[in-house]
């Protein structure tokens, strides 16, 4: 059993560290299984990793920040600090400047889903003008940001809704979503709707919110009943399409692989912790967060 806690830990500030006064902290779930798999499992885990705040002090080798800078960032997986503390010490690579027009709460609350959406659409699928993107569960925080980012890049967006409220929310978005597919009643064929919307060509990019791995009899939870089967996603993918999945247990049978091969399509796994697992990802992380798309006016 993992115990979650927060406490202030007085640590010696290193040359590349930044001391930050926390103004807002977001709480997100902790993937303890992933921590175990990468040998970072602990008895006690600090909580609250998405933070925004003001720089108090900087180490002598810090080049990106100076005192009084407003910053936002995500603490790394192996951090001993908790964002719920009033003051934290963090390496400068995990922070970027906060846009002036974004408030503290919005910055901390959207930074994780923003980075996830950008990773999926930019690094994993290279979204560009004229592409068609299917965002599953578009009314979710991640889905909403992904929709706006795809539209910002000039893509046509299709989305699914899991309830009438979600459908109405998606229909109010501006610029408008090309098509909202209400799957709440279980009678709408997502693949058929997407093929109809694209003139039979299929979509270029799919961002799923999980998929059904087995038959309807084997998956009866309230969430899984709204999810498409993996065969449906393969069917609606166009030639050269990209399927970005969050389904960590995805299994592709030989016929599935054959269909993807014939389409020249790809499958990529979106692990929202990947930028904290290797040094090379830190550069991508800095670039992502420095983009103007984080500005609420974008």
CSV table of C-alpha atoms in Angstrom, one decimal:
chain,number,residue,atom,x,y,z
A,1,UNK,CA,0.0,0.0,0.0
A,2,UNK,CA,1.3,3.4,-1.0
A,3,UNK,CA,1.0,6.2,1.5
A,4,UNK,CA,0.8,9.7,0.1
A,5,UNK,CA,2.0,12.7,2.0
A,6,UNK,CA,3.4,16.2,1.8
A,7,UNK,CA,6.0,17.9,3.9
A,8,UNK,CA,8.6,20.6,3.5
A,9,UNK,CA,12.0,19.2,3.1
A,10,UNK,CA,14.9,21.5,3.7
A,11,UNK,CA,17.4,20.6,1.0
A,12,UNK,CA,20.7,22.1,0.0
A,13,UNK,CA,20.1,24.2,-3.2
A,14,UNK,CA,22.3,23.0,-6.0
A,15,UNK,CA,23.9,25.1,-8.7
A,16,UNK,CA,21.1,24.4,-11.2
A,17,UNK,CA,18.2,24.6,-8.7
A,18,UNK,CA,15.5,27.2,-8.4
A,19,UNK,CA,13.7,28.0,-5.2
A,20,UNK,CA,10.0,28.7,-6.0
A,21,UNK,CA,7.3,30.1,-3.8
A,22,UNK,CA,4.2,28.0,-4.8
A,23,UNK,CA,1.1,30.0,-5.7
A,24,UNK,CA,-1.0,27.1,-7.1
A,25,UNK,CA,-0.7,23.3,-7.2
A,26,UNK,CA,-2.7,20.7,-9.1
A,27,UNK,CA,-3.4,17.2,-7.8
A,28,UNK,CA,-3.3,14.4,-10.3
A,29,UNK,CA,-3.4,10.7,-9.9
A,30,UNK,CA,-0.1,8.8,-9.3
A,31,UNK,CA,0.7,5.8,-11.4
A,32,UNK,CA,2.2,3.6,-8.7
A,33,UNK,CA,2.5,0.7,-11.1
A,34,UNK,CA,4.7,2.8,-13.5
A,35,UNK,CA,6.8,3.9,-10.6
A,36,UNK,CA,7.3,0.2,-9.6
A,37,UNK,CA,8.3,-0.7,-13.2
A,38,UNK,CA,10.9,1.9,-13.4
A,39,UNK,CA,12.3,1.2,-9.9
A,40,UNK,CA,11.1,4.5,-8.4
A,41,UNK,CA,8.6,2.9,-6.0
A,42,UNK,CA,8.7,4.3,-2.4
A,43,UNK,CA,6.8,3.7,0.8
A,44,UNK,CA,5.9,7.4,0.9
A,45,UNK,CA,5.2,9.5,-2.2
A,46,UNK,CA,5.0,13.3,-2.3
A,47,UNK,CA,1.8,14.6,-4.0
A,48,UNK,CA,1.1,17.6,-6.1
A,49,UNK,CA,3.5,17.8,-9.0
A,50,UNK,CA,2.0,20.5,-11.3
A,51,UNK,CA,2.9,23.9,-9.8
A,52,UNK,CA,3.0,27.6,-10.6
A,53,UNK,CA,4.7,30.2,-8.6
A,54,UNK,CA,7.3,32.9,-8.2
A,55,UNK,CA,11.1,32.4,-8.2
A,56,UNK,CA,12.7,33.3,-4.9
A,57,UNK,CA,16.3,32.3,-5.5
A,58,UNK,CA,18.4,30.7,-8.2
A,59,UNK,CA,21.6,28.7,-8.2
A,60,UNK,CA,24.8,30.1,-9.6
A,61,UNK,CA,24.5,28.1,-12.8
A,62,UNK,CA,20.9,28.8,-13.5
A,63,UNK,CA,20.5,30.5,-16.9
A,64,UNK,CA,16.8,30.5,-17.6
A,65,UNK,CA,15.4,32.4,-14.6
A,66,UNK,CA,16.0,35.1,-12.1
A,67,UNK,CA,14.3,36.1,-8.9
A,68,UNK,CA,10.7,37.4,-9.2
A,69,UNK,CA,10.1,35.4,-12.5
A,70,UNK,CA,6.6,33.8,-12.7
A,71,UNK,CA,7.0,30.1,-13.6
A,72,UNK,CA,5.0,26.9,-14.2
A,73,UNK,CA,6.2,23.4,-14.3
A,74,UNK,CA,5.9,19.7,-13.5
A,75,UNK,CA,8.0,18.1,-10.8
A,76,UNK,CA,9.9,15.0,-12.0
A,77,UNK,CA,8.8,11.5,-11.1
A,78,UNK,CA,11.7,11.0,-8.6
A,79,UNK,CA,11.2,14.4,-6.9
A,80,UNK,CA,11.4,14.4,-3.1
A,81,UNK,CA,9.5,17.7,-3.1
A,82,UNK,CA,5.8,18.2,-2.9
A,83,UNK,CA,4.0,21.0,-4.8
A,84,UNK,CA,1.7,21.4,-1.8
A,85,UNK,CA,4.6,23.0,0.2
A,86,UNK,CA,4.8,26.8,0.4
A,87,UNK,CA,8.4,26.7,-1.0
A,88,UNK,CA,10.0,24.1,-3.1
A,89,UNK,CA,13.4,23.6,-4.7
A,90,UNK,CA,13.4,22.2,-8.3
A,91,UNK,CA,15.9,21.9,-11.2
A,92,UNK,CA,15.5,24.7,-13.7
A,93,UNK,CA,14.8,22.2,-16.6
A,94,UNK,CA,11.4,21.4,-15.1
A,95,UNK,CA,10.2,25.0,-15.2
A,96,UNK,CA,9.3,27.6,-17.8
A,97,UNK,CA,8.0,31.1,-17.6
A,98,UNK,CA,4.3,31.5,-17.0
A,99,UNK,CA,2.5,33.6,-19.7
A,100,UNK,CA,1.3,36.9,-18.1
A,101,UNK,CA,-2.4,36.4,-19.1
A,102,UNK,CA,-2.6,32.9,-17.6
A,103,UNK,CA,-3.6,32.9,-13.9
A,104,UNK,CA,-1.8,30.8,-11.3
A,105,UNK,CA,-4.6,28.2,-11.0
A,106,UNK,CA,-5.1,27.8,-14.8
A,107,UNK,CA,-1.3,27.4,-15.3
A,108,UNK,CA,-1.0,24.6,-12.7
A,109,UNK,CA,-4.3,23.0,-13.7
A,110,UNK,CA,-3.7,22.8,-17.4
A,111,UNK,CA,0.1,22.2,-17.8
A,112,UNK,CA,0.0,18.4,-17.7
A,113,UNK,CA,-2.9,18.0,-20.2
A,114,UNK,CA,-1.3,20.7,-22.3
A,115,UNK,CA,2.0,18.9,-22.5
A,116,UNK,CA,0.2,15.6,-23.2
A,117,UNK,CA,-1.8,17.0,-26.0
A,118,UNK,CA,1.2,18.7,-27.6
A,119,UNK,CA,3.2,15.5,-27.3
A,120,UNK,CA,0.5,13.5,-29.0
A,121,UNK,CA,-0.2,15.9,-31.9
A,122,UNK,CA,3.3,17.3,-32.5
A,123,UNK,CA,5.8,14.7,-31.7
A,124,UNK,CA,3.8,11.5,-32.2
A,125,UNK,CA,1.6,12.4,-35.2
A,126,UNK,CA,2.9,15.6,-36.8
A,127,UNK,CA,-0.5,17.3,-37.1
A,128,UNK,CA,-0.6,19.9,-39.9
A,129,UNK,CA,-3.2,21.9,-41.9
A,130,UNK,CA,-5.7,19.9,-43.7
A,131,UNK,CA,-5.4,16.8,-41.5
A,132,UNK,CA,-8.5,15.2,-39.9
A,133,UNK,CA,-8.2,14.4,-36.2
A,134,UNK,CA,-10.5,12.3,-34.2
A,135,UNK,CA,-10.4,13.2,-30.4
A,136,UNK,CA,-12.2,10.6,-28.3
A,137,UNK,CA,-13.9,12.0,-25.2
A,138,UNK,CA,-13.4,15.6,-26.4
A,139,UNK,CA,-15.1,17.1,-23.3
A,140,UNK,CA,-12.4,15.8,-21.0
A,141,UNK,CA,-9.6,18.3,-20.0
A,142,UNK,CA,-7.1,16.5,-22.2
A,143,UNK,CA,-9.7,16.2,-25.0
A,144,UNK,CA,-10.6,19.9,-24.9
A,145,UNK,CA,-7.0,21.0,-25.1
A,146,UNK,CA,-6.2,18.5,-27.9
A,147,UNK,CA,-9.2,19.9,-29.9
A,148,UNK,CA,-8.1,23.5,-29.6
A,149,UNK,CA,-4.4,22.6,-30.4
A,150,UNK,CA,-5.4,20.6,-33.5
A,151,UNK,CA,-7.6,23.5,-34.7
A,152,UNK,CA,-4.8,25.9,-34.0
A,153,UNK,CA,-2.7,23.9,-36.4
A,154,UNK,CA,-5.3,24.0,-39.1
A,155,UNK,CA,-6.7,20.5,-38.7
A,156,UNK,CA,-10.3,19.4,-39.0
A,157,UNK,CA,-11.6,17.9,-35.8
A,158,UNK,CA,-14.1,15.2,-35.1
A,159,UNK,CA,-14.9,14.2,-31.5
A,160,UNK,CA,-17.0,11.8,-29.5
A,161,UNK,CA,-19.3,12.7,-26.5
A,162,UNK,CA,-20.2,10.4,-23.7
A,163,UNK,CA,-23.3,12.2,-22.6
A,164,UNK,CA,-25.8,14.9,-23.7
A,165,UNK,CA,-24.0,17.4,-21.5
A,166,UNK,CA,-20.7,16.6,-23.2
A,167,UNK,CA,-22.3,16.9,-26.6
A,168,UNK,CA,-23.7,20.3,-25.9
A,169,UNK,CA,-20.4,21.5,-24.5
A,170,UNK,CA,-18.5,20.3,-27.6
A,171,UNK,CA,-21.0,22.0,-29.9
A,172,UNK,CA,-20.4,25.3,-28.1
A,173,UNK,CA,-16.7,25.3,-28.7
A,174,UNK,CA,-15.3,28.0,-31.1
A,175,UNK,CA,-14.0,27.4,-33.7
A,176,UNK,CA,-16.6,24.7,-34.0
A,177,UNK,CA,-15.8,21.0,-34.1
A,178,UNK,CA,-16.6,19.5,-37.5
A,179,UNK,CA,-18.7,16.7,-36.1
A,180,UNK,CA,-19.7,15.6,-32.6
A,181,UNK,CA,-20.5,11.9,-32.4
A,182,UNK,CA,-22.8,11.1,-29.4
A,183,UNK,CA,-21.9,7.6,-28.3
A,184,UNK,CA,-23.9,7.7,-25.0
A,185,UNK,CA,-26.8,5.5,-26.3
A,186,UNK,CA,-24.5,2.8,-27.8
A,187,UNK,CA,-26.2,2.9,-31.1
A,188,UNK,CA,-23.8,5.1,-33.1
A,189,UNK,CA,-21.0,3.4,-35.1
A,190,UNK,CA,-18.0,5.7,-34.6
A,191,UNK,CA,-16.1,4.1,-37.6
A,192,UNK,CA,-19.1,4.6,-39.9
A,193,UNK,CA,-19.6,8.2,-38.8
A,194,UNK,CA,-15.9,9.0,-39.3
A,195,UNK,CA,-15.8,7.4,-42.8
A,196,UNK,CA,-18.9,9.3,-43.7
A,197,UNK,CA,-17.4,12.6,-42.5
A,198,UNK,CA,-14.2,12.0,-44.5
A,199,UNK,CA,-15.8,10.8,-47.7
A,200,UNK,CA,-14.6,7.2,-47.1
A,201,UNK,CA,-11.0,8.2,-46.7
A,202,UNK,CA,-10.7,7.8,-43.0
A,203,UNK,CA,-9.1,10.1,-40.4
A,204,UNK,CA,-5.4,11.0,-40.3
A,205,UNK,CA,-4.9,11.0,-36.5
A,206,UNK,CA,-6.8,9.3,-33.7
A,207,UNK,CA,-6.3,10.3,-30.1
A,208,UNK,CA,-8.1,7.6,-28.0
A,209,UNK,CA,-9.3,7.7,-24.4
A,210,UNK,CA,-8.8,3.9,-24.1
A,211,UNK,CA,-10.2,1.1,-26.2
A,212,UNK,CA,-12.2,-2.1,-25.8
A,213,UNK,CA,-9.8,-5.0,-25.9
A,214,UNK,CA,-12.3,-7.8,-25.6
A,215,UNK,CA,-16.0,-8.4,-26.4
A,216,UNK,CA,-18.8,-6.5,-24.9
A,217,UNK,CA,-19.6,-9.4,-22.5
A,218,UNK,CA,-16.1,-9.2,-21.1
A,219,UNK,CA,-16.1,-5.4,-20.6
A,220,UNK,CA,-19.2,-4.2,-18.8
A,221,UNK,CA,-17.9,-1.2,-16.8
A,222,UNK,CA,-19.7,2.1,-17.3
A,223,UNK,CA,-16.6,3.6,-18.9
A,224,UNK,CA,-15.7,0.8,-21.2
A,225,UNK,CA,-19.2,0.7,-22.8
A,226,UNK,CA,-18.5,4.0,-24.5
A,227,UNK,CA,-15.1,3.0,-25.8
A,228,UNK,CA,-14.6,1.9,-29.4
A,229,UNK,CA,-13.2,-1.5,-30.1
A,230,UNK,CA,-9.6,-1.6,-31.4
A,231,UNK,CA,-10.9,-3.0,-34.7
A,232,UNK,CA,-13.2,0.1,-35.1
A,233,UNK,CA,-10.2,2.4,-34.7
A,234,UNK,CA,-8.2,0.5,-37.3
A,235,UNK,CA,-11.2,0.6,-39.6
A,236,UNK,CA,-11.6,4.4,-39.4
A,237,UNK,CA,-7.9,5.1,-39.9
A,238,UNK,CA,-6.9,6.5,-43.3
A,239,UNK,CA,-3.9,5.6,-45.3
A,240,UNK,CA,-0.7,6.7,-43.5
A,241,UNK,CA,-2.8,7.4,-40.4
A,242,UNK,CA,-1.5,7.7,-36.8
A,243,UNK,CA,-3.2,6.1,-33.9
A,244,UNK,CA,-2.1,7.6,-30.6
A,245,UNK,CA,-3.3,5.4,-27.7
A,246,UNK,CA,-3.3,5.6,-23.9
A,247,UNK,CA,-4.2,2.0,-23.6
A,248,UNK,CA,-1.1,0.5,-22.0
A,249,UNK,CA,-2.4,-3.1,-22.3
A,250,UNK,CA,-3.2,-2.8,-26.0
A,251,UNK,CA,-2.8,-6.2,-27.8
A,252,UNK,CA,-2.8,-6.4,-31.6
A,253,UNK,CA,-3.7,-9.6,-33.3
A,254,UNK,CA,-2.0,-10.6,-36.6
A,255,UNK,CA,-5.1,-9.5,-38.6
A,256,UNK,CA,-4.9,-6.1,-36.9
A,257,UNK,CA,-1.2,-5.7,-37.7
A,258,UNK,CA,-1.9,-6.7,-41.3
A,259,UNK,CA,-4.6,-4.1,-41.6
A,260,UNK,CA,-2.3,-1.4,-40.2
A,261,UNK,CA,0.5,-2.6,-42.5
A,262,UNK,CA,-1.7,-2.4,-45.6
A,263,UNK,CA,-2.6,1.2,-44.7
A,264,UNK,CA,0.9,2.2,-43.8
A,265,UNK,CA,-0.5,3.3,-40.5
A,266,UNK,CA,1.3,3.7,-37.1
A,267,UNK,CA,0.4,3.1,-33.5
A,268,UNK,CA,2.1,5.2,-30.8
A,269,UNK,CA,1.7,5.0,-27.0
A,270,UNK,CA,1.1,8.2,-25.2
A,271,UNK,CA,2.9,7.9,-21.8
A,272,UNK,CA,2.4,11.2,-20.1
A,273,UNK,CA,5.4,10.7,-17.9
A,274,UNK,CA,7.9,10.0,-20.7
A,275,UNK,CA,9.5,13.5,-20.6
A,276,UNK,CA,10.5,12.8,-17.0
A,277,UNK,CA,12.1,9.5,-17.7
A,278,UNK,CA,15.1,10.6,-19.8
A,279,UNK,CA,17.3,13.7,-20.2
A,280,UNK,CA,16.6,14.0,-24.0
A,281,UNK,CA,12.9,14.5,-23.2
A,282,UNK,CA,13.6,17.6,-21.1
A,283,UNK,CA,14.6,19.6,-24.1
A,284,UNK,CA,11.2,18.7,-25.7
A,285,UNK,CA,9.5,19.6,-22.5
A,286,UNK,CA,11.0,23.0,-22.4
A,287,UNK,CA,10.2,23.6,-26.0
A,288,UNK,CA,6.6,22.5,-25.6
A,289,UNK,CA,6.0,24.7,-22.5
A,290,UNK,CA,7.6,27.8,-24.1
A,291,UNK,CA,5.2,27.8,-27.0
A,292,UNK,CA,2.7,30.7,-27.2
A,293,UNK,CA,-0.1,28.1,-27.4
A,294,UNK,CA,-0.2,28.1,-23.6
A,295,UNK,CA,-1.4,31.7,-23.7
A,296,UNK,CA,-5.2,31.8,-23.2
A,297,UNK,CA,-5.5,34.2,-26.0
A,298,UNK,CA,-4.2,31.7,-28.5
